[in-house]
Coordinates of C-alpha atoms and ligand atoms in Angstrom, one line a residue:
Chain A
M734 CA -22.4 -56.8 11.4
I735 CA -23.1 -53.3 10.2
E736 CA -20.0 -51.7 8.1
L737 CA -18.6 -48.8 7.1
E738 CA -16.2 -47.9 4.4
G739 CA -15.3 -44.3 3.2
L740 CA -19.0 -42.9 4.2
T741 CA -19.0 -39.3 3.4
K742 CA -22.0 -36.6 3.6
R743 CA -21.2 -33.6 1.5
Y744 CA -24.2 -30.8 2.1
G745 CA -21.9 -27.7 -0.7
D746 CA -19.1 -26.7 1.0
K747 CA -20.4 -28.3 4.0
V748 CA -18.7 -31.8 5.1
A749 CA -21.1 -33.7 7.3
V750 CA -19.4 -37.0 6.9
D751 CA -15.8 -37.1 6.3
H752 CA -15.2 -40.2 5.6
L753 CA -16.2 -42.8 8.6
T754 CA -14.3 -46.6 8.3
F755 CA -16.4 -48.0 11.3
Q756 CA -18.3 -51.7 11.7
V757 CA -21.6 -52.0 13.8
R758 CA -20.3 -55.6 16.0
P759 CA -23.0 -58.1 16.2
G760 CA -24.1 -59.2 19.8
M761 CA -23.7 -55.4 21.7
I762 CA -24.6 -52.0 22.4
T763 CA -22.2 -50.0 20.4
G764 CA -22.6 -46.0 21.1
F765 CA -22.2 -43.4 19.1
L766 CA -21.0 -40.4 20.4
G767 CA -20.0 -37.4 18.8
P768 CA -21.5 -33.1 20.2
N769 CA -24.8 -31.7 18.3
G770 CA -23.8 -31.2 14.9
A771 CA -21.4 -34.0 14.5
G772 CA -22.2 -36.3 11.9
K773 CA -24.4 -38.9 14.1
S774 CA -28.2 -38.5 12.6
T775 CA -26.9 -38.3 9.3
T776 CA -24.6 -40.6 9.3
M777 CA -27.8 -42.9 10.2
R778 CA -29.5 -41.4 7.9
M779 CA -27.1 -43.0 5.5
M780 CA -27.6 -45.7 6.8
L781 CA -30.8 -46.9 6.3
D782 CA -29.7 -45.7 2.3
L783 CA -32.6 -42.5 3.1
D784 CA -29.9 -39.8 2.0
N785 CA -27.4 -40.7 -0.7
P786 CA -24.1 -40.9 0.5
T787 CA -21.8 -38.3 -1.5
S788 CA -19.1 -41.7 -1.8
G789 CA -18.4 -44.5 0.2
S790 CA -21.1 -47.4 0.8
V791 CA -22.6 -48.6 3.9
R792 CA -23.5 -53.2 4.4
I793 CA -25.6 -54.7 6.9
D794 CA -24.6 -58.3 6.8
G795 CA -22.7 -57.5 3.1
K796 CA -26.2 -55.9 1.9
H797 CA -26.5 -53.1 0.4
Y798 CA -29.9 -51.2 2.6
R799 CA -32.4 -51.9 -0.7
E800 CA -31.4 -55.2 -1.4
L801 CA -33.0 -56.3 2.3
P802 CA -36.6 -58.1 0.8
E803 CA -38.2 -56.8 4.4
P804 CA -35.8 -54.2 6.4
L805 CA -37.7 -54.2 9.5
K806 CA -37.0 -57.5 9.4
Y807 CA -33.3 -56.8 10.4
I808 CA -32.7 -53.5 11.6
G809 CA -35.4 -51.5 13.3
A810 CA -34.8 -47.5 13.8
L811 CA -35.6 -44.9 15.4
L812 CA -34.3 -41.6 13.6
D813 CA -37.2 -38.8 15.4
A814 CA -40.4 -39.7 17.4
K815 CA -42.0 -37.6 15.0
N816 CA -41.8 -39.7 12.0
M817 CA -45.1 -40.5 11.7
H818 CA -48.2 -39.0 10.1
G819 CA -49.7 -37.5 12.5
G820 CA -53.3 -37.6 11.3
R821 CA -53.5 -41.4 12.4
S822 CA -53.8 -43.5 15.0
A823 CA -50.4 -45.4 16.6
Y824 CA -52.1 -48.2 15.2
N825 CA -53.3 -47.5 12.2
N826 CA -49.3 -46.2 11.4
L827 CA -47.5 -49.0 12.5
L828 CA -50.0 -51.2 10.7
C829 CA -49.5 -50.0 7.5
L830 CA -45.9 -50.5 8.4
A831 CA -46.1 -54.0 9.0
Q832 CA -48.2 -54.8 6.5
S833 CA -45.5 -52.9 4.0
N834 CA -43.0 -55.8 5.4
R835 CA -46.0 -58.6 5.9
I836 CA -45.4 -58.2 9.7
P837 CA -48.4 -60.3 10.9
D838 CA -51.7 -57.3 12.0
A839 CA -50.9 -59.2 15.9
R840 CA -47.3 -58.3 16.3
V841 CA -49.2 -53.9 16.1
S842 CA -50.2 -54.4 19.3
E843 CA -47.4 -57.0 20.7
V844 CA -44.8 -53.8 20.1
L845 CA -47.9 -51.2 21.4
E846 CA -47.9 -53.7 24.1
T847 CA -43.8 -53.7 24.9
V848 CA -43.7 -49.8 24.8
G849 CA -46.9 -49.5 27.1
L850 CA -48.9 -47.8 24.3
T851 CA -51.5 -50.0 24.3
A852 CA -54.1 -47.2 25.9
V853 CA -53.7 -44.5 23.3
A854 CA -53.0 -46.8 20.7
K855 CA -56.8 -46.0 19.0
K856 CA -56.0 -42.2 19.5
K857 CA -54.0 -40.1 17.1
S858 CA -50.3 -39.1 17.4
K859 CA -50.4 -35.7 16.9
G860 CA -51.5 -35.5 20.4
F861 CA -48.2 -37.5 21.6
S862 CA -46.1 -36.5 23.9
L863 CA -43.0 -36.4 23.6
G864 CA -42.2 -39.7 25.9
M865 CA -44.8 -41.7 23.7
G866 CA -43.9 -39.9 20.8
Q867 CA -40.4 -41.9 21.1
R868 CA -42.1 -45.5 22.6
L869 CA -44.4 -44.8 18.6
G870 CA -40.8 -44.7 17.3
I871 CA -39.0 -47.4 18.9
A872 CA -42.4 -49.9 18.3
Y873 CA -41.4 -49.5 15.3
A874 CA -37.8 -50.1 15.4
L875 CA -39.1 -53.1 17.2
L876 CA -42.3 -54.3 14.2
G877 CA -40.2 -55.8 12.7
D878 CA -38.6 -58.3 15.8
P879 CA -35.2 -56.9 14.3
E880 CA -31.5 -58.5 14.9
I881 CA -29.9 -54.6 14.4
L882 CA -31.2 -51.9 16.3
M883 CA -30.2 -48.7 16.0
F884 CA -31.7 -45.4 17.9
D885 CA -30.8 -42.1 17.7
E886 CA -30.9 -40.2 21.1
P887 CA -32.9 -41.9 21.7
V888 CA -33.6 -40.2 25.6
N889 CA -33.8 -36.6 24.0
G890 CA -36.1 -34.7 26.0
L891 CA -37.1 -38.0 28.3
D892 CA -37.9 -37.3 31.4
P893 CA -36.0 -40.0 34.0
E894 CA -38.1 -42.4 34.3
G895 CA -38.3 -42.3 30.7
I896 CA -34.5 -43.0 30.0
H897 CA -34.5 -45.1 33.3
W898 CA -37.1 -47.0 31.1
I899 CA -35.4 -46.6 27.6
R900 CA -31.6 -47.5 28.9
N901 CA -32.8 -50.6 30.8
L902 CA -34.5 -51.9 27.2
M903 CA -31.4 -51.3 25.2
K904 CA -29.3 -53.9 27.9
S905 CA -32.3 -56.1 28.1
L906 CA -32.8 -56.0 23.8
A907 CA -29.0 -56.6 23.9
A908 CA -28.7 -59.5 25.9
Q909 CA -30.9 -61.4 24.1
G910 CA -28.0 -61.1 21.8
R911 CA -29.4 -58.4 19.6
T912 CA -27.1 -55.8 17.8
I913 CA -27.7 -52.6 19.0
F914 CA -26.2 -48.7 17.4
V915 CA -27.5 -45.6 19.7
S916 CA -25.9 -43.0 19.4
S917 CA -26.2 -39.2 22.0
H918 CA -23.8 -36.8 23.1
L919 CA -23.5 -37.9 26.4
M920 CA -20.8 -39.9 27.4
S921 CA -22.3 -40.2 31.0
E922 CA -24.9 -42.2 29.0
M923 CA -22.8 -44.4 27.4
A924 CA -21.0 -45.2 30.2
L925 CA -24.3 -46.6 31.5
T926 CA -25.1 -48.4 28.8
A927 CA -21.8 -49.5 26.0
D928 CA -19.9 -52.1 25.2
H929 CA -18.5 -50.3 22.7
L930 CA -18.1 -46.8 21.2
I931 CA -17.2 -45.0 18.1
V932 CA -17.0 -41.4 18.4
I933 CA -16.5 -38.4 16.0
G934 CA -16.4 -35.0 15.8
Q935 CA -17.0 -32.7 12.5
G936 CA -18.1 -36.2 10.5
K937 CA -14.2 -37.7 12.0
L938 CA -13.6 -41.1 12.7
L939 CA -12.3 -39.6 16.7
A940 CA -12.0 -42.8 18.4
D941 CA -13.6 -46.5 18.0
T942 CA -12.5 -48.4 21.0
S943 CA -13.8 -51.1 23.2
M944 CA -15.9 -49.0 26.2
A945 CA -14.2 -50.6 29.6
G946 CA -11.0 -49.6 27.4
F947 CA -12.2 -45.9 26.8
I948 CA -13.0 -46.7 30.8
R949 CA -9.5 -47.4 31.7
E950 CA -7.3 -44.8 29.5
N951 CA -10.0 -41.5 30.2
S952 CA -10.7 -41.3 34.0
R953 CA -8.0 -40.5 35.3
S954 CA -6.4 -39.0 39.0
Y955 CA -3.9 -37.0 39.2
V956 CA -2.7 -33.9 41.2
R957 CA -2.6 -30.9 40.4
V958 CA 0.6 -28.2 40.8
R959 CA 1.3 -24.8 40.9
T960 CA 4.0 -23.0 42.3
P961 CA 6.1 -20.7 41.5
Q962 CA 9.6 -22.6 41.5
P963 CA 8.6 -25.2 38.0
E964 CA 11.9 -25.7 37.3
Q965 CA 12.8 -26.7 40.6
F966 CA 9.6 -28.7 41.2
K967 CA 9.7 -30.1 37.5
D968 CA 13.2 -31.3 38.7
A969 CA 12.3 -33.0 41.9
A970 CA 9.8 -34.7 40.7
S971 CA 11.0 -36.1 37.4
T972 CA 14.4 -37.3 39.9
A973 CA 11.7 -39.2 42.8
G974 CA 9.7 -40.7 39.2
M975 CA 7.2 -38.9 39.1
A976 CA 5.1 -38.9 35.8
V977 CA 4.7 -35.3 36.0
T978 CA 3.6 -32.7 32.7
L979 CA 3.5 -29.2 32.1
R980 CA -0.9 -28.0 31.5
G981 CA -0.9 -25.2 29.4
D982 CA -2.1 -22.4 32.0
G983 CA 1.4 -23.7 33.6
A984 CA 0.4 -25.6 36.4
F985 CA 1.8 -29.3 37.0
E986 CA 0.1 -32.4 36.9
I987 CA 1.6 -35.5 38.5
E988 CA 0.2 -39.0 37.9
G989 CA -2.0 -41.0 39.9
A990 CA -4.2 -42.0 42.8
D991 CA -3.5 -40.1 46.3
M992 CA -0.7 -38.6 44.9
A993 CA -1.3 -35.0 46.9
E994 CA 1.1 -37.2 50.3
P995 CA 3.8 -37.6 48.1
V996 CA 3.9 -34.6 46.0
G997 CA 3.8 -32.4 49.3
E998 CA 6.4 -33.7 51.5
L999 CA 9.2 -33.7 48.1
A1000 CA 8.1 -29.9 47.8
A1001 CA 9.1 -29.8 51.5
Q1002 CA 12.1 -31.5 51.0
H1003 CA 12.7 -29.5 47.9
R1004 CA 11.4 -26.8 49.8
V1005 CA 9.7 -25.1 47.0
T1006 CA 6.8 -23.1 47.4
L1007 CA 3.0 -24.5 46.2
H1008 CA 0.9 -22.2 45.6
E1009 CA -1.5 -25.4 45.1
L1010 CA -2.1 -29.1 45.3
S1011 CA -5.2 -30.6 44.4
P1012 CA -6.0 -33.9 43.9
Q1013 CA -8.0 -33.9 40.4
Q1014 CA -10.2 -37.0 38.8
A1015 CA -10.7 -36.6 35.0
S1016 CA -14.7 -37.9 34.9
L1017 CA -15.0 -39.6 30.9
E1018 CA -17.4 -36.5 29.9
E1019 CA -14.2 -34.2 30.3
A1020 CA -11.9 -37.2 28.0
F1021 CA -14.6 -37.2 25.9
M1022 CA -15.2 -33.2 25.8
Q1023 CA -11.3 -32.5 25.3
M1024 CA -11.3 -35.8 22.3
T1025 CA -13.5 -33.5 21.0
A1026 CA -12.9 -30.1 21.4
Q1027 CA -9.5 -30.7 20.0
A1028 CA -11.3 -32.1 16.9
V1029 CA -12.9 -28.5 16.4
E1030 CA -9.1 -27.0 17.1
Y1031 CA -7.5 -29.0 14.2
H1032 CA -9.5 -26.6 11.7
A1033 CA -8.4 -23.8 13.6
H1034 CA -4.8 -24.1 14.6
D1035 CA -2.4 -26.5 13.5
L1036 CA -1.4 -28.8 16.4
S1037 CA 2.2 -28.1 16.4
D1038 CA 1.7 -28.2 19.8
P1039 CA -0.3 -30.1 21.9
N1040 CA 0.3 -27.5 25.0
A1041 CA -0.8 -24.9 23.1
A1042 CA -3.5 -26.8 21.8
A1043 CA -5.3 -28.3 24.8
A1044 CA -4.2 -23.6 26.4
A1045 CA -6.2 -23.2 23.0
A1046 CA -9.5 -25.9 23.9
G1047 CA -10.3 -23.8 26.6
A1048 CA -10.1 -20.4 25.0
V1049 CA -12.5 -20.8 22.1
P1050 CA -16.1 -19.8 23.8
G1051 CA -18.5 -22.0 24.6
A1052 CA -16.2 -24.6 23.6
P1053 CA -15.8 -26.7 27.0
P1054 CA -14.3 -26.8 30.1
A1055 CA -10.1 -27.2 30.2
P1056 CA -8.5 -30.7 32.3
N1057 CA -8.6 -28.1 35.2
A1058 CA -12.1 -27.1 35.7
P1059 CA -14.1 -29.2 37.8
P1060 CA -15.9 -32.4 36.1
P1061 CA -19.3 -31.0 35.1
P1062 CA -22.2 -31.7 36.8
G1063 CA -23.6 -35.5 35.6
P1064 CA -26.9 -35.6 34.7
Q1065 CA -29.6 -36.1 37.3
W1066 CA -30.2 -39.6 36.3
G1067 CA -26.4 -40.3 35.3
K1068 CA -26.4 -41.3 39.4
G1069 CA -27.8 -44.4 40.6
D1070 CA -27.7 -46.9 39.3
Chain B
M769 CA -37.5 -56.5 -3.4
A770 CA -39.9 -55.9 -0.8
A771 CA -43.3 -58.0 -2.5
P772 CA -45.5 -55.5 -4.7
S773 CA -48.6 -57.3 -3.3
A774 CA -47.8 -56.1 0.4
V775 CA -47.0 -52.7 -0.5
L776 CA -50.3 -52.4 -2.3
K777 CA -51.9 -53.2 1.3
S778 CA -50.0 -51.2 3.4
E779 CA -50.5 -47.8 1.1
W780 CA -54.4 -48.6 1.0
T781 CA -54.0 -49.1 4.9
K782 CA -52.3 -45.8 4.7
V783 CA -54.9 -44.0 3.3
R784 CA -57.8 -45.4 4.0
T785 CA -56.5 -43.9 8.1
V786 CA -56.7 -40.5 7.3
S787 CA -59.3 -38.3 7.8
S788 CA -57.5 -35.8 5.0
T789 CA -58.8 -39.2 2.2
M790 CA -62.4 -38.7 2.9
W791 CA -63.2 -35.4 3.6
T792 CA -61.0 -34.2 -0.2
L793 CA -62.9 -37.2 -2.2
A794 CA -66.6 -36.8 -0.5
A795 CA -65.8 -32.8 -1.3
A796 CA -64.9 -33.6 -4.7
L797 CA -68.1 -35.4 -4.9
V798 CA -70.4 -32.7 -3.6
L799 CA -68.6 -30.1 -5.7
T800 CA -68.7 -31.5 -9.2
A801 CA -72.5 -32.7 -8.8
A802 CA -73.9 -29.5 -6.9
V803 CA -72.6 -26.8 -8.8
G804 CA -73.1 -29.2 -11.8
A805 CA -76.9 -29.6 -10.5
L806 CA -77.3 -25.9 -9.7
L807 CA -75.8 -24.5 -12.8
S808 CA -78.0 -26.6 -15.2
G809 CA -81.3 -25.6 -13.4
V810 CA -79.8 -22.3 -14.3
M811 CA -79.1 -22.9 -17.7
N812 CA -82.9 -24.2 -18.4
A813 CA -84.6 -20.8 -16.7
T814 CA -83.1 -19.6 -19.1
F815 CA -82.6 -21.3 -21.8
D816 CA -83.6 -18.5 -24.3
D817 CA -81.6 -15.6 -22.7
L818 CA -78.4 -17.7 -24.9
S819 CA -78.2 -16.4 -28.2
R820 CA -79.3 -18.8 -31.5
A821 CA -75.5 -20.3 -32.0
E822 CA -75.8 -21.6 -28.2
Q823 CA -79.0 -22.4 -28.4
L824 CA -78.1 -25.5 -31.8
T825 CA -74.7 -26.0 -30.2
F826 CA -76.2 -26.2 -26.7
D827 CA -74.7 -29.3 -24.7
P828 CA -76.3 -30.8 -21.9
T829 CA -73.9 -33.5 -21.5
L830 CA -70.7 -30.4 -20.9
V831 CA -73.9 -28.1 -18.9
S832 CA -74.1 -30.7 -16.3
F833 CA -70.6 -30.8 -15.7
F834 CA -69.9 -27.3 -14.9
G835 CA -69.8 -28.3 -11.5
M836 CA -65.9 -30.2 -12.3
M837 CA -64.2 -26.1 -11.9
L838 CA -64.3 -26.8 -8.3
G839 CA -64.8 -30.2 -7.7
Q840 CA -61.7 -30.8 -10.0
L841 CA -60.0 -28.9 -7.0
A842 CA -60.8 -31.1 -4.1
M843 CA -59.3 -33.4 -6.0
V844 CA -55.6 -31.9 -6.2
V845 CA -56.4 -31.5 -3.0
F846 CA -56.8 -35.1 -2.5
G847 CA -54.1 -35.7 -5.4
V848 CA -51.1 -33.5 -3.2
L849 CA -51.7 -34.0 0.4
V850 CA -51.7 -38.3 0.0
I851 CA -47.8 -37.0 -1.1
S852 CA -46.9 -34.1 0.8
T853 CA -48.1 -35.5 4.0
E854 CA -45.8 -38.5 4.4
Y855 CA -43.1 -34.8 3.9
S856 CA -44.4 -32.8 6.0
S857 CA -44.4 -35.2 8.5
G858 CA -41.6 -37.2 8.7
M859 CA -43.4 -40.5 8.1
I860 CA -41.3 -40.0 4.3
K861 CA -38.0 -41.7 6.1
T862 CA -39.7 -44.3 8.4
S863 CA -42.2 -45.0 4.9
L864 CA -38.6 -45.3 3.1
A865 CA -37.0 -47.1 5.6
A866 CA -39.3 -50.2 5.8
V867 CA -39.6 -49.6 2.0
P868 CA -36.2 -48.1 0.5
Q869 CA -37.5 -49.5 -3.2
R870 CA -38.4 -46.4 -4.1
A871 CA -39.7 -47.8 -7.9
T872 CA -42.3 -50.2 -5.7
F873 CA -43.1 -47.5 -3.1
Y874 CA -44.1 -44.5 -5.6
V875 CA -45.5 -46.9 -7.7
S876 CA -48.3 -48.3 -5.3
K877 CA -48.7 -45.2 -3.6
I878 CA -49.7 -44.3 -6.7
A879 CA -52.0 -46.8 -7.9
V880 CA -54.2 -46.9 -5.1
A881 CA -54.8 -43.8 -4.4
T882 CA -55.4 -43.5 -8.1
L883 CA -57.5 -46.3 -7.9
L884 CA -59.5 -44.6 -5.6
A885 CA -59.3 -41.3 -7.5
L886 CA -60.8 -43.3 -10.2
I887 CA -63.9 -45.1 -8.3
V888 CA -64.7 -41.5 -6.2
G889 CA -64.5 -40.2 -10.0
L890 CA -66.8 -42.4 -11.8
L891 CA -69.4 -42.6 -8.7
T892 CA -69.2 -38.6 -9.5
S893 CA -69.4 -38.3 -13.0
F894 CA -72.4 -40.3 -13.4
L895 CA -73.9 -38.7 -10.5
T896 CA -73.4 -35.2 -11.5
F897 CA -74.7 -36.9 -14.9
F898 CA -78.0 -38.2 -13.9
L899 CA -78.8 -35.1 -11.6
G900 CA -77.9 -32.3 -14.1
Q901 CA -80.0 -34.3 -16.6
A902 CA -82.7 -34.2 -14.3
L903 CA -82.7 -30.3 -13.4
L904 CA -82.1 -29.6 -17.2
G905 CA -86.3 -30.8 -17.9
D906 CA -86.9 -30.5 -21.7
H907 CA -82.8 -29.7 -23.0
K908 CA -81.6 -32.8 -21.3
A909 CA -79.6 -35.2 -22.9
S910 CA -79.5 -39.1 -22.6
I911 CA -76.9 -41.9 -21.1
G912 CA -77.7 -44.1 -24.4
D913 CA -77.2 -40.7 -26.4
E914 CA -74.1 -41.2 -29.0
N915 CA -71.4 -39.8 -27.4
V916 CA -72.9 -39.4 -23.6
L917 CA -72.1 -42.4 -22.3
R918 CA -68.0 -41.9 -23.5
A919 CA -68.7 -37.9 -21.9
V920 CA -69.5 -39.5 -18.1
I921 CA -66.7 -42.0 -18.1
G922 CA -64.4 -39.4 -19.4
A923 CA -65.5 -37.6 -17.0
G924 CA -64.3 -40.4 -14.0
L925 CA -61.4 -40.9 -16.3
Y926 CA -60.7 -37.0 -15.9
M927 CA -61.1 -36.8 -12.2
A928 CA -58.3 -39.5 -11.9
V929 CA -56.0 -38.0 -14.3
I930 CA -56.1 -35.0 -12.4
A931 CA -55.7 -36.7 -9.1
M932 CA -53.0 -38.4 -10.8
F933 CA -50.8 -35.1 -12.3
S934 CA -51.4 -33.7 -8.9
M935 CA -49.3 -36.4 -7.7
G936 CA -46.9 -35.6 -10.2
V937 CA -46.5 -31.6 -9.1
A938 CA -46.5 -32.5 -4.8
S939 CA -43.9 -35.3 -5.8
M940 CA -41.6 -32.6 -7.5
L941 CA -42.1 -30.6 -4.5
R942 CA -42.5 -32.6 -1.5
S943 CA -44.6 -29.2 -0.2
T944 CA -48.1 -29.4 0.7
V945 CA -48.4 -25.4 0.9
L946 CA -45.9 -24.9 -2.7
S947 CA -48.3 -27.8 -4.6
L948 CA -51.5 -26.6 -3.4
G949 CA -50.6 -23.4 -4.3
L950 CA -49.6 -23.2 -7.1
L951 CA -52.1 -25.9 -8.5
M952 CA -55.0 -24.2 -7.5
A953 CA -53.6 -21.1 -8.9
F954 CA -52.6 -22.9 -12.0
F955 CA -56.2 -24.5 -12.3
F956 CA -58.7 -22.2 -10.5
L957 CA -57.0 -19.3 -11.9
I958 CA -53.4 -19.2 -14.9
S959 CA -55.5 -21.4 -17.1
S960 CA -58.9 -20.0 -16.9
I961 CA -57.5 -16.4 -18.3
L962 CA -55.3 -18.0 -20.7
A963 CA -57.7 -20.0 -22.2
G964 CA -59.9 -16.4 -22.2
V965 CA -57.8 -14.2 -23.6
P966 CA -57.4 -14.3 -27.5
A967 CA -54.0 -14.3 -27.6
T968 CA -53.4 -17.2 -25.2
R969 CA -55.8 -19.6 -26.8
D970 CA -54.2 -21.2 -28.9
V971 CA -52.0 -22.7 -26.5
A972 CA -54.5 -22.3 -23.2
R973 CA -55.9 -25.2 -25.3
Y974 CA -52.5 -27.5 -24.5
L975 CA -52.7 -27.3 -21.1
P976 CA -54.1 -30.5 -19.2
D977 CA -57.1 -29.9 -18.0
Q978 CA -58.4 -27.6 -21.2
A979 CA -57.3 -30.2 -23.3
G980 CA -58.3 -32.7 -20.8
S981 CA -61.8 -31.1 -20.9
R982 CA -62.6 -32.0 -24.2
V983 CA -63.8 -35.2 -23.4
M984 CA -66.7 -34.2 -21.5
Q985 CA -68.5 -32.7 -24.6
V986 CA -70.5 -34.6 -26.5
V987 CA -71.3 -31.4 -29.0
P988 CA -67.9 -30.4 -31.7
G989 CA -67.4 -26.4 -30.4
A990 CA -70.2 -26.9 -26.9
L991 CA -72.4 -23.5 -26.6
N992 CA -70.6 -21.7 -29.5
S993 CA -66.7 -22.3 -27.9
D994 CA -64.2 -22.9 -30.7
E995 CA -63.6 -26.1 -32.0
T996 CA -60.4 -27.9 -30.4
P997 CA -57.6 -29.2 -33.2
Y998 CA -57.9 -32.7 -31.3
G999 CA -61.1 -34.8 -30.6
P1000 CA -61.9 -35.7 -27.8
W1001 CA -59.8 -38.5 -26.8
G1002 CA -56.9 -36.7 -28.6
G1003 CA -57.5 -34.3 -25.4
F1004 CA -57.6 -36.6 -23.1
G1005 CA -54.0 -38.1 -24.0
I1006 CA -52.6 -34.5 -24.1
M1007 CA -53.4 -34.5 -20.3
C1008 CA -51.8 -37.9 -20.1
A1009 CA -48.9 -36.8 -21.5
W1010 CA -48.6 -33.9 -19.1
T1011 CA -49.1 -36.4 -16.2
A1012 CA -46.6 -38.8 -17.1
V1013 CA -44.2 -35.5 -17.1
A1014 CA -44.8 -35.1 -14.0
L1015 CA -45.2 -38.6 -12.0
I1016 CA -41.7 -38.8 -14.2
G1017 CA -40.4 -36.0 -12.5
G1018 CA -41.9 -36.6 -9.4
Y1019 CA -39.9 -39.9 -9.3
I1020 CA -37.0 -38.9 -10.1
V1021 CA -37.2 -36.8 -7.0
L1022 CA -37.9 -39.6 -5.5
K1023 CA -35.0 -41.5 -6.6
K1024 CA -32.3 -38.6 -6.7
R1025 CA -33.0 -36.9 -3.4
D1026 CA -32.6 -37.7 -0.3
A1027 CA -35.4 -38.2 2.5
Ligands
ATP726 N1 -30.7 -31.2 4.5 C1 -29.2 -30.9 5.6 N2 -28.6 -29.7 4.5 C2 -27.4 -29.2 4.8 N3 -26.4 -29.7 6.2 C3 -26.9 -30.5 6.7 C4 -28.4 -30.9 6.6 N4 -28.4 -32.0 7.6 C5 -27.5 -32.3 8.3 N5 -26.6 -31.1 8.2 C6 -24.7 -30.4 8.7 O1 -24.7 -31.3 8.9 C7 -24.2 -31.5 9.7 C8 -24.6 -32.7 10.3 O2 -25.3 -32.9 10.9 P1 -26.4 -34.1 12.2 O3 -27.2 -32.9 12.4 O4 -26.0 -36.0 11.2 O5 -25.4 -33.9 13.3 P2 -25.7 -34.8 14.4 O6 -24.6 -35.3 15.0 O7 -27.0 -35.4 14.1 O8 -25.9 -33.8 16.0 P3 -27.0 -33.9 17.0 O9 -26.6 -34.0 17.9 O10 -27.5 -31.9 17.1 O11 -28.3 -34.3 16.3 C9 -24.6 -30.8 10.5 O12 -23.7 -29.1 11.1 C10 -25.9 -29.8 10.1 O13 -25.7 -28.2 9.6
MG727 MG1 -29.3 -35.7 15.3

């Protein structure tokens, strides 16, 4: 179990990590999600005692990282595939690290085999492709056969096959009862692998929830309605017991699957003109983007009116699409399995 | 606590598995010996052109170590690279995640590299001495002469301490380019210029290389130079004090700064 307690990191004026308190529970995959610059990597570096927190602390099974006698046997981490000496062979890079933690030399060949680098074990690691570097980094994480594994965006820059391989590797490691903490900025990737979800934005904790709970709450179906007679429509829908909300752009959303028919009939009954009647399905990616976009907005505007904030979120250049936009196409590898 | 013996072993693997170790140390040996031999031969041939005062204070041991001017630069490169490539490659993050105890990591790394530099340094100094003397003809010194063995061993120690000083500086600066730029400019230019200008000569004497190289002199005031206010080991001690400061500075940076 890893426990973060008020973990904070400030770079000058910038607060990269802001009072993070959460736990990484044993025996499951915890996804660590946040947009670019949210503070994921900084948090992970502090968890490994590489960067000093401005305040707060991290405990691993109750101990500070520096108190672990041979840390690679407790916790293995892939931070960046490039964190090896390029002039040294893959084997020798791992060998010197294994020796420092009294891990037998034979284990080096074993992990190289696991990640499929045996053929290039004697090659200098600077010639490695991104995928090979990532595999080498994973071999390093596995060296001490640790109970806890930490991966910082392990699928970044990998081809579909590499992504598939890493995803399966994480699942099989979790099936062995290990604790896995993996960061990503893709909700779709997390939905496929994680059991638990930690979401951060601007260094702040936004959600700490089970994946199932997140899906239940966020993969909602609704019908979108636009009408020139909003008052009449709203009254009719409310009277009929429908859950109706007015969005910032003037459209209504009526919660529930297969609501297009009853809503259309209701409108006809009350002679309300409709300009749009469209069934919608919010993707998890959207839910995530909305969540983090609002965290961004929190600094720019005062969130006195949730509708205004939602509208503002859509108006920010480069911000994720507003909730009514069509769901963005998922990454190709997000489909299929 | 990571076991110190395990970390020493790990650092030994690190240093022996990069090619820069081999070529920097080989360069230190070859440059020191070859330039020393060349200048010894030249000195032998032109001995009669030296002034009377220079002839009276002729120091064949010191002459054979003239190549140290260049050879030490290779030692600087060795020392710098041992530290700075950890940072330039990002390996430092992997290394410190494996050995989070900064003191164990730092001391092991420096101990291993220093031991290697010392072995190569002593090998170099003996080789250089005998080669130089063989080319000095009638003017040569013998290893059995008074203070000669001290100077030869001192030259080996000097090389090891140069490497340590460089490791300390590189640990503070963390950058190959910055460290090499600073140290090369210092050892090759600044130090000799300061020592050459009468106004700054008295201060320059206390610079690490100027003070440390006193240990290689057998004849005080060799070749009609000014006599130093310190003896051979005094000078070497001054160099060691500089090195201690650099190493402590490097440790503080490692301890305080983010990896
Ligand atoms: N060494 C540093 N000095 C100054 N600012 C930094 C430093 N490291 C990170 N930051 C800042 O801290 C914030 C968080 O960065 P971090 O790399 O942790 O984000 P991230 O969530 O990992 O992003 P990404 O998804 O792009 O990897 C960023 O705004 C970044 O610019
Ligand atoms: Mg990152």
